[in-house]
């Protein structure tokens, strides 16, 4: 199976070279042991007040700052937050949107070996599970593994700040980085963001397992011209759409860190936008405001807002940025000497930042920090706990898009192994797992071909063909009882992304993808058509019992496939258990219940212009014009479900209250299965323009055949708030409200009315 990882090594090694800032600095202490200070103290009297866990946080930080030199303070404006002279550990950082990223690097000044870590599906795949509790477990796995790597002598890398989750919104399926976010709906994304944060940071009332750093604030959903573009929209869309997942992550999830995006909002670059201080810090309690890699330099070179890097560094610091991903020591020192940045201002920036050091327990005795014991062995990614969560996430993420019968009334899926003697597994993604720019190195991986072979055993012949060369695909399908075609995108558009960062002159940060339907960081998609649909047609011509497995980071307009192929599955990229999960679903060992998280258009003509950030012009299911190929929240099951007895706990929802919506759901099929019950609202008489409908609650529930369950979903009035431009505040409108319950945004089963007062 190692061969499948090697296909991506050029990309991984190239990125590792650019991420040298993640490497441990020689001479800095491990994160759990400021021992050179502690050994000088008695058990009851720490040598410095900042090491006294009984003192208030601010008092401890004030003492620490009073002991630091100006050089040490400027150093701590980077991602290295340690003060070796005082025994203050560095909490460090690592990418972490769907697994801890610790790749190897065999060249350059920061050589190191790769560390394997659990790799979940890309965020759209985790989103497609519609299971926040499972997403929280995945975050817990990631936080635990980061803590283990940081505190185990074998590794001893400081990576307790994890760069994730990605709280942006998939406003347009052409966005090259939509692979990094949970979906298009603000409430849905905010729910998943909150769950992942809670997993990362743990459930201890005082200490964090790891620290979340949300990305990228704000409205950063175009790759072409992203370093100089401005996302333009009004304050209502800021408060009601684009900022919602971030606000939920900070206020509900408890995150304290965020990374500003490259773009501008209404012509003010995010790295110096007043909203960082005025809203994130002052209203939502954010403590670490990080620039993105290269973002400060872009303030002068791309946005042309400042004459040089030194002026840009001062401006970012004035805006509240207290974590620079680039080496700005020379510029920051010059700013300090010139008086552009005062020591008090640096102290104020670090005062907030060192709160994370204390929240992680890095200055406290290990015996009072519950997470200090996470070290040594066994390695968590090889334990049944982490592997079980990974496999469950992979299976729950699969969406059944179509399952039609052939000549009988029985749908093609699930396949029955006992009735199959041969099976064709065809396609460029059948025997490979593609890793993306922000994925790590898995401890194991199972490709679709391997998963299917493992599932059917030696008594079923598996005919494999990677493509149609020499009619291999046609021959394999024609000589088999059933054919499975595995197609999709390549998240890096080939193995050379690390060398593809070029100024192309057309706005893209990377070279164009050879397939216009592909996209990646630095390059938006030019098409939403699936080039490999031609391969699907060839296989279908050879065998009408064809199943399409689409493994992709974003939607495709697979209109021919939907019209002709009897069974279609969708799954996001980069899960270590991809093949195992696909095989379980195909052969009925797992009943799929995933749901789409983005509206799938039928054509690119259904989309507004890429740079139109006003979603009211036809974006997302809330404002989409026309008939989509697959609506938001859509997914099928091997079971059928009946809805009845919609009840609401009160006919009136007070503006500061919560009510409960209940509905009875019965599994009318023959298999145990999950149903995703979705709660939407409509505003028939609002005083302002509102979406066609809005998701405000959901629950994934497992139901046995013939069983009826009552599903309870809370509806909070605060989730209905709109922005009052006159008073500059969020407010809940007095209005009649339609409450809708269904299994997708287009499949509403029951409805009722309430009053909001």
mmCIF file with all atom_site columns, N, CA, C and O in Angstrom, residues 129 152 222 238 287 408 514 543 686:
data_model
loop_
_atom_site.group_PDB
_atom_site.id
_atom_site.type_symbol
_atom_site.label_atom_id
_atom_site.label_alt_id
_atom_site.label_comp_id
_atom_site.label_asym_id
_atom_site.label_entity_id
_atom_site.label_seq_id
_atom_site.pdbx_PDB_ins_code
_atom_site.Cartn_x
_atom_site.Cartn_y
_atom_site.Cartn_z
_atom_site.occupancy
_atom_site.B_iso_or_equiv
_atom_site.pdbx_formal_charge
_atom_site.auth_seq_id
_atom_site.auth_comp_id
_atom_site.auth_asym_id
_atom_site.auth_atom_id
_atom_site.pdbx_PDB_model_num
ATOM 1  N N  . UNK A 1 129 ? -21.396 13.914 6.596   1.00 0.00 ? 129 UNK A N  1
ATOM 2  C CA . UNK A 1 129 ? -21.916 12.994 7.619   1.00 0.00 ? 129 UNK A CA 1
ATOM 3  C C  . UNK A 1 129 ? -23.131 13.580 8.321   1.00 0.00 ? 129 UNK A C  1
ATOM 4  O O  . UNK A 1 129 ? -23.940 12.847 8.882   1.00 0.00 ? 129 UNK A O  1
ATOM 5  N N  . UNK A 1 152 ? 5.805   13.582 23.639  1.00 0.00 ? 152 UNK A N  1
ATOM 6  C CA . UNK A 1 152 ? 6.522   12.311 23.608  1.00 0.00 ? 152 UNK A CA 1
ATOM 7  C C  . UNK A 1 152 ? 7.956   12.539 23.156  1.00 0.00 ? 152 UNK A C  1
ATOM 8  O O  . UNK A 1 152 ? 8.195   13.183 22.125  1.00 0.00 ? 152 UNK A O  1
ATOM 9  N N  . UNK A 1 222 ? -12.388 32.923 -3.421  1.00 0.00 ? 222 UNK A N  1
ATOM 10 C CA . UNK A 1 222 ? -11.909 32.919 -4.804  1.00 0.00 ? 222 UNK A CA 1
ATOM 11 C C  . UNK A 1 222 ? -10.399 32.778 -4.760  1.00 0.00 ? 222 UNK A C  1
ATOM 12 O O  . UNK A 1 222 ? -9.725  33.401 -3.942  1.00 0.00 ? 222 UNK A O  1
ATOM 13 N N  . UNK A 1 238 ? -22.499 40.295 5.975   1.00 0.00 ? 238 UNK A N  1
ATOM 14 C CA . UNK A 1 238 ? -21.419 40.016 6.923   1.00 0.00 ? 238 UNK A CA 1
ATOM 15 C C  . UNK A 1 238 ? -21.979 39.339 8.166   1.00 0.00 ? 238 UNK A C  1
ATOM 16 O O  . UNK A 1 238 ? -21.484 38.289 8.594   1.00 0.00 ? 238 UNK A O  1
ATOM 17 N N  . UNK A 1 287 ? -8.374  36.099 20.925  1.00 0.00 ? 287 UNK A N  1
ATOM 18 C CA . UNK A 1 287 ? -7.123  36.491 21.594  1.00 0.00 ? 287 UNK A CA 1
ATOM 19 C C  . UNK A 1 287 ? -5.899  36.381 20.692  1.00 0.00 ? 287 UNK A C  1
ATOM 20 O O  . UNK A 1 287 ? -4.909  37.080 20.913  1.00 0.00 ? 287 UNK A O  1
ATOM 21 N N  . UNK A 1 408 ? -35.827 -5.343 -12.614 1.00 0.00 ? 408 UNK A N  1
ATOM 22 C CA . UNK A 1 408 ? -36.748 -5.687 -11.534 1.00 0.00 ? 408 UNK A CA 1
ATOM 23 C C  . UNK A 1 408 ? -37.094 -4.424 -10.760 1.00 0.00 ? 408 UNK A C  1
ATOM 24 O O  . UNK A 1 408 ? -36.702 -3.323 -11.121 1.00 0.00 ? 408 UNK A O  1
ATOM 25 N N  . UNK A 1 514 ? -4.497  20.863 -15.662 1.00 0.00 ? 514 UNK A N  1
ATOM 26 C CA . UNK A 1 514 ? -4.641  20.299 -17.006 1.00 0.00 ? 514 UNK A CA 1
ATOM 27 C C  . UNK A 1 514 ? -6.087  19.939 -17.295 1.00 0.00 ? 514 UNK A C  1
ATOM 28 O O  . UNK A 1 514 ? -6.522  19.980 -18.449 1.00 0.00 ? 514 UNK A O  1
ATOM 29 N N  . UNK A 1 543 ? -21.512 -2.744 -19.749 1.00 0.00 ? 543 UNK A N  1
ATOM 30 C CA . UNK A 1 543 ? -22.232 -3.435 -18.679 1.00 0.00 ? 543 UNK A CA 1
ATOM 31 C C  . UNK A 1 543 ? -23.244 -2.471 -18.063 1.00 0.00 ? 543 UNK A C  1
ATOM 32 O O  . UNK A 1 543 ? -22.858 -1.516 -17.393 1.00 0.00 ? 543 UNK A O  1
ATOM 33 N N  . UNK A 1 686 ? -41.565 38.967 6.452   1.00 0.00 ? 686 UNK A N  1
ATOM 34 C CA . UNK A 1 686 ? -40.458 39.746 6.988   1.00 0.00 ? 686 UNK A CA 1
ATOM 35 C C  . UNK A 1 686 ? -40.446 41.141 6.363   1.00 0.00 ? 686 UNK A C  1
ATOM 36 O O  . UNK A 1 686 ? -40.862 41.341 5.222   1.00 0.00 ? 686 UNK A O  1
#
